[in-house]
């Protein structure tokens, strides 16, 4: 069965896009057919993967084209127009738009990875409704716990009304620095929170690593840009953990 993984956190700058890009690249390098979709109006992922596609996911949401036409190099680009999504997705059933679109192509892929915006609006609800799993990225800091609790309320609502099968596959700590007390204290709190919420913190932690920022400037994934960096090692480990290896 195709695994559809939504990378989520309504907090900004916590490694969602970085994780979406490198998780998809790592799965692809393992031989899995993987589709990556940029659902964020900021289009950071579209910039980072550097695919020059003619259409975007907005064209699919607005029924201009089929989802098949929007795929270019196993990628569907984002659009700044996604910030106006509520003007076109305003009918009953609007939460299911992405799920319905994906049903046409789901059999062509082993994995579909969804990068979402830092908000809990219509797009994130669509992503969670379409997903088989949610992967929460979080930075170990003082505000993370609050954010994760709020996020869970949304996840529970989506499970109740739109997608009972949805699972939270885990919380991924990003920009991790084990030498700082704040990272260590916050990590312990997040692990306890995860237990309360019936999920886990991934054993893999993505360390703070300058190669990540450099890779995004030159529009490459971390494996192609710096194969021997800490971040490359960590994202490789995440891929294996997600595959259960
Ligand atoms: N492991 C890391 N080491 C160093 N920098 C990182 C790491 N992960 C992410 N970053 C940097 O942190 C910033 C935020 O990362 P990213 O864009 O992936 O977060 P995001 O959650 O997608 O943000 P937004 O909510 O705005 O979409 C970026 O500048 C990125 O280069
Ligand atoms: Mg992002």
XYZ file of N, CA and C and ligand atoms in Angstrom:
767
model
N 0.835 -1.214 0.000
C 0.000 0.000 0.000
C 0.870 1.265 0.000
N 0.446 2.224 -0.751
C 1.208 3.483 -0.821
C 1.178 4.202 0.530
N 2.330 4.620 0.984
C 2.383 5.409 2.225
C 2.393 6.894 1.859
N 1.422 7.614 2.390
C 1.330 9.059 2.131
C 1.680 9.773 3.443
N 2.826 10.444 3.442
C 3.330 11.042 4.686
C 3.244 12.562 4.609
N 2.440 13.114 5.521
C 2.302 14.573 5.634
C 3.311 15.069 6.648
N 4.149 16.008 6.245
C 5.127 16.573 7.173
C 4.481 17.828 7.767
N 4.235 17.823 9.072
C 3.455 18.941 9.624
C 4.045 19.558 10.889
N 3.762 20.799 11.058
C 3.851 21.580 12.298
C 3.418 22.989 11.930
N 2.462 23.531 12.685
C 1.978 24.881 12.362
C 3.008 25.941 12.706
N 4.047 25.531 13.442
C 5.127 26.464 13.775
C 6.019 26.600 12.537
N 6.501 27.798 12.283
C 7.357 28.017 11.114
C 8.805 27.681 11.410
N 9.543 27.335 10.360
C 10.990 27.177 10.483
C 11.456 26.019 11.335
N 10.702 24.916 11.341
C 11.096 23.776 12.175
C 11.553 22.557 11.347
N 11.911 22.821 10.087
C 12.492 21.743 9.276
C 11.511 20.906 8.471
N 10.286 21.386 8.271
C 9.318 20.624 7.466
C 9.813 20.450 6.033
N 10.134 21.570 5.399
C 10.521 21.532 3.990
C 11.832 20.755 3.803
N 12.779 21.006 4.693
C 14.064 20.309 4.621
C 13.854 18.798 4.746
N 12.960 18.427 5.649
C 12.688 16.998 5.857
C 11.942 16.398 4.661
N 10.962 17.127 4.137
C 10.208 16.622 2.977
C 11.177 16.344 1.819
N 12.027 17.318 1.542
C 12.950 17.185 0.409
C 13.904 15.993 0.589
N 14.492 15.911 1.770
C 15.540 14.903 1.946
C 14.987 13.515 2.243
N 13.812 13.453 2.848
C 13.166 12.149 3.026
C 12.801 11.584 1.647
N 12.218 12.428 0.797
C 11.846 11.966 -0.547
C 13.088 11.552 -1.336
N 14.144 12.354 -1.246
C 15.375 12.019 -1.989
C 15.968 10.701 -1.483
N 15.958 10.515 -0.177
C 16.510 9.289 0.413
C 15.710 8.061 0.014
N 14.389 8.189 -0.005
C 13.541 7.051 -0.403
C 13.759 6.719 -1.874
N 13.887 7.753 -2.687
C 14.107 7.552 -4.116
C 15.452 6.837 -4.359
N 16.453 7.246 -3.601
C 17.773 6.613 -3.752
C 17.746 5.141 -3.334
N 16.794 4.785 -2.491
C 16.615 3.384 -2.099
C 15.799 2.609 -3.130
N 15.342 3.306 -4.178
C 14.627 2.628 -5.260
C 13.115 2.709 -5.159
N 12.600 3.463 -4.184
C 11.142 3.596 -4.068
C 10.635 4.711 -4.976
N 9.533 4.435 -5.658
C 8.932 5.494 -6.486
C 8.264 6.488 -5.546
N 8.738 7.715 -5.556
C 8.328 8.696 -4.551
C 7.888 9.998 -5.214
N 6.678 10.422 -4.861
C 6.170 11.714 -5.347
C 6.265 12.732 -4.211
N 6.769 13.905 -4.544
C 6.929 14.965 -3.552
C 6.027 16.132 -3.972
N 5.257 16.669 -3.030
C 4.336 17.766 -3.379
C 4.559 18.964 -2.445
N 4.696 20.131 -3.035
C 4.851 21.390 -2.285
C 3.469 22.026 -2.100
N 2.973 21.980 -0.863
C 1.635 22.536 -0.582
C 1.702 23.901 0.091
N 2.886 24.519 0.053
C 3.069 25.782 0.771
C 3.187 26.952 -0.200
N 2.412 28.017 0.073
C 2.452 29.217 -0.784
C 3.841 29.882 -0.790
N 4.644 29.597 0.231
C 6.008 30.163 0.233
C 6.878 29.527 -0.860
N 6.514 28.316 -1.283
C 7.219 27.594 -2.366
C 8.708 27.363 -2.077
N 9.086 27.217 -0.822
C 10.493 26.940 -0.497
C 10.959 25.615 -1.105
N 10.092 24.628 -1.039
C 10.465 23.310 -1.571
C 10.648 23.367 -3.086
N 9.770 24.094 -3.749
C 9.853 24.229 -5.207
C 11.184 24.878 -5.596
N 11.599 25.844 -4.800
C 12.908 26.461 -5.043
C 14.023 25.434 -4.829
N 13.960 24.719 -3.712
C 15.055 23.807 -3.339
C 15.230 22.643 -4.304
N 14.126 22.116 -4.827
C 14.290 20.960 -5.725
C 14.592 21.414 -7.152
N 14.355 22.692 -7.434
C 14.749 23.257 -8.720
C 14.180 22.502 -9.919
N 12.887 22.252 -9.878
C 12.224 21.613 -11.017
C 11.403 22.689 -11.724
N 11.620 22.783 -13.021
C 10.974 23.851 -13.768
C 9.685 23.340 -14.399
N 8.631 23.178 -13.575
C 7.411 22.598 -14.136
C 6.440 23.698 -14.565
N 5.607 23.291 -15.509
C 4.682 24.259 -16.093
C 3.490 24.506 -15.175
N 3.059 23.434 -14.483
C 1.853 23.529 -13.662
C 2.176 23.387 -12.177
N 1.197 23.759 -11.352
C 1.383 23.655 -9.898
C 0.191 22.912 -9.279
N 0.326 22.633 -7.999
C -0.771 21.959 -7.293
C -2.009 22.871 -7.227
N -1.800 24.156 -7.311
C -2.947 25.082 -7.325
C -3.818 24.820 -8.561
N -3.172 24.520 -9.683
C -3.931 24.220 -10.907
C -4.798 22.968 -10.734
N -4.313 22.054 -9.877
C -5.103 20.849 -9.595
C -6.274 21.209 -8.675
N -5.994 21.971 -7.623
C -7.064 22.390 -6.698
C -8.144 23.196 -7.433
N -7.732 23.944 -8.451
C -8.726 24.778 -9.147
C -9.318 24.084 -10.382
N -9.066 22.771 -10.488
C -9.642 21.944 -11.568
C -9.218 22.373 -12.964
N -8.077 23.031 -13.059
C -7.602 23.453 -14.376
C -6.975 22.270 -15.134
N -6.278 21.419 -14.380
C -5.622 20.255 -14.977
C -5.814 19.046 -14.066
N -5.488 17.853 -14.616
C -5.536 16.653 -13.768
C -4.221 16.572 -12.999
N -4.220 15.791 -11.939
C -2.992 15.688 -11.136
C -1.854 15.066 -11.957
N -2.203 14.168 -12.868
C -1.170 13.539 -13.723
C -0.386 14.593 -14.479
N -1.106 15.576 -15.001
C -0.451 16.634 -15.788
C 0.459 17.522 -14.936
N 0.174 17.565 -13.641
C 0.951 18.455 -12.758
C 2.288 17.843 -12.334
N 2.431 16.524 -12.528
C 3.661 15.860 -12.060
C 4.778 16.042 -13.078
N 5.914 16.501 -12.575
C 7.079 16.659 -13.433
C 8.281 16.171 -12.633
N 8.987 15.193 -13.128
C 10.110 14.601 -12.382
C 9.729 14.166 -10.969
N 8.601 13.485 -10.851
C 8.128 13.010 -9.531
C 7.937 14.141 -8.518
N 7.587 15.304 -9.027
C 7.397 16.463 -8.157
C 6.182 17.262 -8.619
N 5.433 17.828 -7.654
C 4.395 18.796 -8.018
C 4.718 20.106 -7.303
N 4.842 21.148 -8.086
C 5.277 22.453 -7.572
C 4.184 23.137 -6.759
N 4.617 24.015 -5.870
C 3.709 24.881 -5.131
C 3.457 26.163 -5.913
N 2.585 27.017 -5.356
C 2.278 28.289 -6.011
C 1.935 29.326 -4.947
N 2.329 30.577 -5.151
C 1.926 31.637 -4.211
C 0.399 31.735 -4.111
N -0.296 31.288 -5.169
C -1.768 31.352 -5.152
C -2.388 30.457 -4.076
N -1.585 29.512 -3.534
C -2.120 28.650 -2.470
C -2.580 29.470 -1.260
N -2.064 30.690 -1.139
C -2.498 31.531 -0.012
C -3.953 31.982 -0.185
N -4.506 31.806 -1.375
C -5.906 32.194 -1.612
C -6.820 30.963 -1.733
N -6.342 29.825 -1.229
C -7.049 28.559 -1.460
C -8.506 28.602 -0.979
N -8.766 29.358 0.110
C -10.131 29.370 0.663
C -11.138 30.031 -0.274
N -10.657 30.763 -1.260
C -11.607 31.351 -2.213
C -12.082 30.306 -3.226
N -11.261 29.252 -3.449
C -11.732 28.216 -4.390
C -12.201 26.941 -3.684
N -11.614 26.642 -2.521
C -12.088 25.465 -1.776
C -13.015 25.939 -0.670
N -14.295 26.091 -1.011
C -15.235 26.609 -0.025
C -16.553 25.829 -0.026
N -16.562 24.693 -0.731
C -17.783 23.888 -0.793
C -17.702 22.735 0.206
N -18.837 22.114 0.473
C -18.851 20.914 1.303
C -17.922 19.870 0.682
N -17.150 19.227 1.509
C -16.227 18.214 0.991
C -14.869 18.774 0.637
N -14.661 20.044 0.925
C -13.403 20.687 0.518
C -12.166 20.036 1.142
N -12.353 19.371 2.296
C -11.223 18.716 2.972
C -10.687 17.546 2.161
N -11.512 17.025 1.231
C -11.173 15.799 0.506
C -10.563 16.044 -0.863
N -10.370 17.295 -1.227
C -9.938 17.632 -2.588
C -8.604 16.940 -2.958
N -7.629 17.027 -2.073
C -6.323 16.428 -2.362
C -6.418 14.898 -2.382
N -7.136 14.353 -1.425
C -7.302 12.891 -1.357
C -7.908 12.363 -2.663
N -8.931 13.055 -3.140
C -9.581 12.639 -4.390
C -8.621 12.738 -5.564
N -7.866 13.821 -5.618
C -6.914 13.991 -6.727
C -5.863 12.882 -6.687
N -5.351 12.585 -5.490
C -4.294 11.572 -5.367
C -4.784 10.172 -5.751
N -6.089 9.934 -5.592
C -6.596 8.585 -5.880
C -6.334 8.184 -7.334
N -6.180 9.143 -8.216
C -5.925 8.834 -9.634
C -4.503 8.346 -9.903
N -3.590 8.637 -9.003
C -2.178 8.329 -9.280
C -1.510 7.492 -8.195
N -2.270 7.222 -7.156
C -1.686 6.589 -5.971
C -0.963 5.276 -6.322
N -1.511 4.539 -7.285
C -0.913 3.240 -7.607
C 0.441 3.343 -8.299
N 0.791 4.521 -8.759
C 2.080 4.678 -9.447
C 3.236 4.909 -8.482
N 2.924 5.092 -7.208
C 3.985 5.472 -6.255
C 3.997 4.576 -5.016
N 5.208 4.393 -4.464
C 5.347 3.697 -3.177
C 5.145 4.677 -2.029
N 5.636 5.912 -2.235
C 5.532 6.944 -1.202
C 5.069 8.258 -1.830
N 4.239 8.992 -1.092
C 3.910 10.371 -1.474
C 4.221 11.230 -0.242
N 5.079 12.224 -0.425
C 5.507 13.074 0.688
C 4.914 14.477 0.481
N 4.204 14.972 1.508
C 3.522 16.267 1.404
C 4.187 17.286 2.321
N 4.697 18.365 1.732
C 5.247 19.469 2.532
C 4.124 20.479 2.761
N 3.879 20.841 4.016
C 2.722 21.692 4.330
C 3.157 23.058 4.873
N 2.237 24.010 4.839
C 2.573 25.363 5.326
C 2.548 25.430 6.856
N 3.119 26.492 7.430
C 3.084 26.653 8.888
C 1.740 27.211 9.353
N 0.688 26.434 9.189
C -0.664 26.854 9.566
C -1.535 25.612 9.640
N -2.663 25.732 10.348
C -3.568 24.577 10.439
C -4.837 24.838 9.638
N -4.697 25.464 8.486
C -5.846 25.827 7.664
C -6.236 24.731 6.673
N -6.966 25.157 5.645
C -7.545 24.239 4.651
C -6.502 23.312 4.012
N -5.319 23.840 3.751
C -4.316 23.019 3.059
C -3.785 21.916 3.964
N -3.475 22.277 5.206
C -2.965 21.256 6.127
C -4.051 20.208 6.413
N -5.287 20.637 6.516
C -6.397 19.683 6.727
C -6.518 18.751 5.507
N -6.381 19.295 4.307
C -6.380 18.457 3.100
C -5.240 17.444 3.149
N -4.062 17.902 3.575
C -2.897 17.009 3.627
C -3.131 15.887 4.641
N -3.684 16.245 5.806
C -3.921 15.234 6.844
C -5.053 14.281 6.444
N -6.002 14.779 5.678
C -7.110 13.928 5.220
C -6.625 12.932 4.164
N -5.679 13.374 3.342
C -5.161 12.503 2.278
C -4.110 11.513 2.797
N -3.500 11.830 3.941
C -2.326 11.071 4.393
C -2.678 9.740 5.043
N -1.721 8.816 4.975
C -1.815 7.624 5.824
C -1.113 7.907 7.151
N -0.149 8.819 7.102
C 0.645 9.122 8.304
C 0.968 10.604 8.381
N 1.110 11.094 9.618
C 1.623 12.443 9.828
C 2.967 12.321 10.520
N 3.929 13.070 10.019
C 5.245 13.144 10.673
C 5.411 14.583 11.156
N 5.560 14.741 12.459
C 5.675 16.088 13.045
C 7.154 16.423 13.194
N 7.574 17.535 12.623
C 8.942 17.972 12.888
C 8.888 19.001 14.011
N 9.895 18.988 14.861
C 9.922 19.953 15.975
C 11.358 20.266 16.333
N 11.555 21.492 16.749
C 12.866 21.869 17.256
C 12.797 21.782 18.768
N 13.818 21.236 19.399
C 13.749 21.128 20.853
C 13.911 22.496 21.513
N 12.788 23.197 21.718
C 12.835 24.474 22.441
C 11.602 24.636 23.329
N 11.570 25.733 24.045
C 10.560 25.909 25.089
C 9.125 25.928 24.558
N 8.907 26.392 23.334
C 7.534 26.540 22.838
C 7.004 25.305 22.102
N 7.887 24.340 21.869
C 7.477 23.190 21.041
C 6.299 22.426 21.621
N 6.341 22.210 22.964
C 5.314 21.377 23.583
C 3.924 21.956 23.383
N 3.830 23.271 23.582
C 2.566 23.982 23.398
C 2.042 23.753 21.982
N 2.944 23.933 21.018
C 2.580 23.778 19.607
C 2.108 22.367 19.311
N 2.807 21.374 19.869
C 2.451 19.975 19.588
C 1.071 19.656 20.168
N 0.759 20.206 21.341
C -0.574 19.968 21.927
C -1.669 20.554 21.037
N -1.438 21.766 20.533
C -2.429 22.387 19.637
C -2.587 21.565 18.346
N -1.444 21.120 17.843
C -1.456 20.337 16.609
C -2.283 19.057 16.795
N -2.154 18.463 17.978
C -2.889 17.232 18.236
C -4.397 17.434 18.212
N -4.853 18.609 18.632
C -6.297 18.871 18.575
C -6.778 18.809 17.126
N -5.965 19.374 16.227
C -6.324 19.321 14.800
C -6.299 17.878 14.296
N -5.249 17.143 14.700
C -5.141 15.747 14.248
C -6.349 14.932 14.730
N -6.734 15.139 15.981
C -7.901 14.404 16.507
C -9.159 14.756 15.723
N -9.322 16.036 15.377
C -10.510 16.450 14.615
C -10.501 15.815 13.222
N -9.326 15.789 12.593
C -9.247 15.174 11.257
C -9.561 13.678 11.352
N -9.027 13.046 12.386
C -9.302 11.607 12.558
C -10.799 11.368 12.754
N -11.420 12.231 13.511
C -12.844 12.055 13.828
C -13.720 12.282 12.598
N -13.441 13.344 11.839
C -14.374 13.744 10.782
C -13.952 13.334 9.365
N -12.638 13.190 9.141
C -12.201 13.025 7.743
C -11.349 11.783 7.470
N -10.556 11.356 8.437
C -9.582 10.303 8.125
C -9.278 9.454 9.364
N -10.201 8.521 9.686
C -10.038 7.719 10.906
C -8.749 6.887 10.913
N -8.222 6.584 9.728
C -7.026 5.716 9.646
C -5.720 6.464 9.913
N -5.795 7.785 10.004
C -4.568 8.589 10.135
C -3.761 8.187 11.377
N -2.447 8.008 11.152
C -1.552 7.691 12.284
C -0.471 8.760 12.375
N -0.050 9.038 13.582
C 1.116 9.918 13.736
C 2.324 9.001 13.823
N 3.162 9.004 12.782
C 4.270 8.033 12.785
C 5.369 8.456 13.743
N 5.406 9.738 14.107
C 6.368 10.137 15.131
C 6.713 11.611 15.063
N 7.457 12.022 16.095
C 7.951 13.402 16.152
C 9.445 13.355 15.837
N 9.836 14.153 14.857
C 11.245 14.179 14.446
C 11.893 15.460 14.980
N 12.929 15.312 15.777
C 13.638 16.497 16.273
C 14.647 16.950 15.225
N 14.553 18.229 14.882
C 15.442 18.783 13.857
C 16.324 19.870 14.474
N 17.360 20.222 13.760
C 18.309 21.251 14.210
C 18.775 20.970 15.634
N 19.085 19.725 15.853
C 19.382 19.224 17.187
C 20.849 19.456 17.528
N 21.078 19.883 18.759
C 22.455 20.065 19.223
C 22.571 19.464 20.610
N 23.144 18.268 20.684
C 23.090 17.545 21.965
C 23.983 18.181 23.035
N 24.796 19.135 22.620
C 25.668 19.785 23.616
C 24.951 20.869 24.420
N 23.758 21.305 23.950
C 23.100 22.385 24.694
C 22.086 21.809 25.695
N 22.033 22.467 26.852
C 21.123 21.999 27.909
C 19.679 22.119 27.433
N 19.411 23.200 26.680
C 18.032 23.412 26.203
C 17.584 22.247 25.309
N 18.463 21.796 24.406
C 18.117 20.646 23.554
C 17.801 19.432 24.415
N 18.646 19.181 25.432
C 18.462 17.991 26.258
C 17.189 18.055 27.097
N 16.960 19.213 27.748
C 15.757 19.352 28.582
C 14.497 19.274 27.734
N 14.501 20.016 26.620
C 13.310 20.034 25.768
C 13.061 18.650 25.178
N 14.128 17.931 24.851
C 13.962 16.591 24.280
C 13.270 15.665 25.274
N 13.682 15.722 26.541
C 13.041 14.878 27.560
C 11.552 15.219 27.653
N 11.227 16.521 27.646
C 9.805 16.904 27.723
C 9.038 16.417 26.495
N 9.652 16.520 25.325
C 8.940 16.097 24.101
C 8.742 14.577 24.092
N 9.737 13.842 24.590
C 9.582 12.376 24.660
C 8.407 12.023 25.590
N 8.292 12.716 26.725
C 7.178 12.459 27.649
C 5.842 12.817 27.015
N 5.821 13.948 26.317
C 4.603 14.386 25.634
C 4.188 13.356 24.578
N 5.182 12.872 23.836
C 4.890 11.891 22.778
C 4.234 10.649 23.377
N 4.751 10.199 24.510
C 4.165 9.011 25.183
C 2.709 9.272 25.541
N 2.469 10.464 26.122
C 1.087 10.831 26.491
C 0.167 10.798 25.272
N 0.709 11.200 24.134
C -0.104 11.313 22.925
C -0.096 10.022 22.115
N 0.511 8.972 22.704
C 0.498 7.675 22.041
C 1.329 7.612 20.772
N 2.359 8.415 20.712
C 3.276 8.313 19.581
C 4.701 8.269 20.140
N 5.695 8.403 19.242
C 7.081 8.306 19.716
C 7.899 9.456 19.141
N 9.038 9.682 19.740
C 10.028 10.562 19.129
C 10.962 9.637 18.357
N 11.226 9.944 17.111
C 12.119 9.088 16.317
C 13.485 8.981 17.009
N 14.079 7.792 16.972
C 15.453 7.626 17.495
C 16.396 8.557 16.738
N 16.147 8.687 15.440
C 16.959 9.575 14.619
C 16.665 11.021 14.982
N 17.727 11.785 15.211
C 17.563 13.233 15.394
C 18.385 13.910 14.316
N 17.827 14.975 13.718
C 18.566 15.658 12.659
C 19.400 16.770 13.296
N 20.696 16.605 13.231
C 21.569 17.589 13.892
C 21.637 18.901 13.104
N 21.875 19.977 13.844
C 22.142 21.283 13.232
C 23.392 21.115 12.373
N 23.312 21.564 11.120
C 24.417 21.285 10.196
C 24.410 22.339 9.088
N 25.488 23.039 8.921
C 25.508 24.142 7.948
C 25.326 23.643 6.507
N 25.684 22.400 6.258
C 25.540 21.862 4.893
C 24.088 21.909 4.424
N 23.131 21.886 5.369
C 21.706 21.957 4.989
C 21.420 23.280 4.291
N 21.815 24.362 4.915
C 21.558 25.677 4.320
C 22.288 25.817 2.984
N 23.528 25.341 2.941
C 24.307 25.423 1.692
C 23.618 24.622 0.585
N 23.130 23.440 0.933
C 22.502 22.584 -0.094
C 21.284 23.286 -0.693
N 20.553 24.030 0.167
C 19.347 24.700 -0.325
C 19.701 25.895 -1.214
N 20.816 26.541 -0.916
C 21.255 27.659 -1.760
C 21.595 27.154 -3.176
N 22.262 26.007 -3.241
C 22.621 25.481 -4.568
C 21.540 24.549 -5.130
N 20.397 24.472 -4.445
C 19.215 23.731 -4.906
C 19.486 22.246 -5.129
N 20.101 21.638 -4.126
C 20.355 20.188 -4.195
C 19.876 19.519 -2.912
N 19.595 18.212 -2.994
C 19.299 17.513 -1.736
C 20.624 17.250 -1.018
N 20.525 16.912 0.263
C 21.737 16.811 1.085
C 22.651 15.655 0.631
N 22.061 14.604 0.073
C 22.873 13.450 -0.351
C 23.747 13.809 -1.558
N 23.184 14.595 -2.476
C 23.961 14.994 -3.654
C 24.933 16.114 -3.312
N 24.550 16.960 -2.357
C 25.404 18.100 -2.043
C 26.560 17.730 -1.118
N 26.267 17.001 -0.045
C 27.329 16.703 0.943
C 27.077 15.329 1.547
N 27.478 14.322 0.776
C 27.180 12.936 1.135
C 27.729 12.548 2.513
N 28.834 13.151 2.911
C 29.473 12.736 4.167
C 29.203 13.699 5.322
N 28.195 14.576 5.162
C 27.870 15.517 6.246
C 27.033 14.810 7.322
N 26.961 15.436 8.503
C 26.105 14.895 9.575
C 24.649 14.808 9.127
N 24.190 15.837 8.412
C 22.775 15.860 8.013
C 22.462 14.740 7.017
N 23.403 14.455 6.129
C 23.207 13.367 5.175
C 23.093 12.043 5.929
N 23.982 11.858 6.889
C 23.962 10.637 7.714
C 22.620 10.542 8.456
N 22.176 11.665 9.042
C 20.940 11.649 9.839
C 19.710 11.384 8.966
N 19.629 12.032 7.810
C 18.454 11.796 6.952
C 18.450 10.366 6.391
N 19.649 9.820 6.148
C 19.732 8.422 5.724
C 19.172 7.513 6.826
N 19.534 7.826 8.057
C 19.062 7.047 9.210
C 17.544 7.166 9.357
N 17.024 8.379 9.107
C 15.567 8.577 9.186
C 14.849 7.704 8.150
N 15.400 7.686 6.935
C 14.802 6.866 5.875
C 14.735 5.407 6.346
N 15.833 4.933 6.919
C 15.868 3.536 7.377
C 14.883 3.309 8.524
N 14.783 4.292 9.412
C 13.848 4.140 10.537
C 12.405 4.099 10.028
N 12.109 4.918 9.039
C 10.748 4.937 8.482
C 10.435 3.631 7.735
N 11.475 3.058 7.141
C 11.288 1.791 6.433
C 11.287 0.597 7.400
N 11.614 0.885 8.668
C 11.661 -0.189 9.668
C 12.876 -1.075 9.520
N 13.957 -0.508 8.961
C 15.175 -1.313 8.739
C 16.055 -1.325 9.984
N 19.417 20.356 10.339
C 19.521 21.651 10.016
N 20.685 22.317 10.214
C 20.794 23.640 9.891
N 19.822 24.380 9.377
C 18.633 23.779 9.142
C 18.424 22.396 9.445
N 17.142 22.091 9.113
C 16.593 23.207 8.612
N 17.481 24.230 8.634
C 17.253 25.619 8.199
O 16.232 26.163 9.006
C 15.365 26.973 8.236
C 13.940 26.422 8.343
O 13.889 25.121 7.770
P 12.668 24.687 6.857
O 12.443 25.690 5.781
O 12.898 23.283 6.461
O 11.495 24.779 7.937
P 9.920 24.771 7.668
O 9.306 24.141 8.873
O 9.614 24.184 6.361
O 9.603 26.342 7.640
P 8.202 27.006 7.173
O 7.246 26.696 8.288
O 8.503 28.464 7.039
O 7.804 26.373 5.888
C 15.910 26.961 6.808
O 16.699 28.095 6.624
C 16.771 25.707 6.761
O 17.853 25.867 5.884
Mg 8.525 24.979 4.737
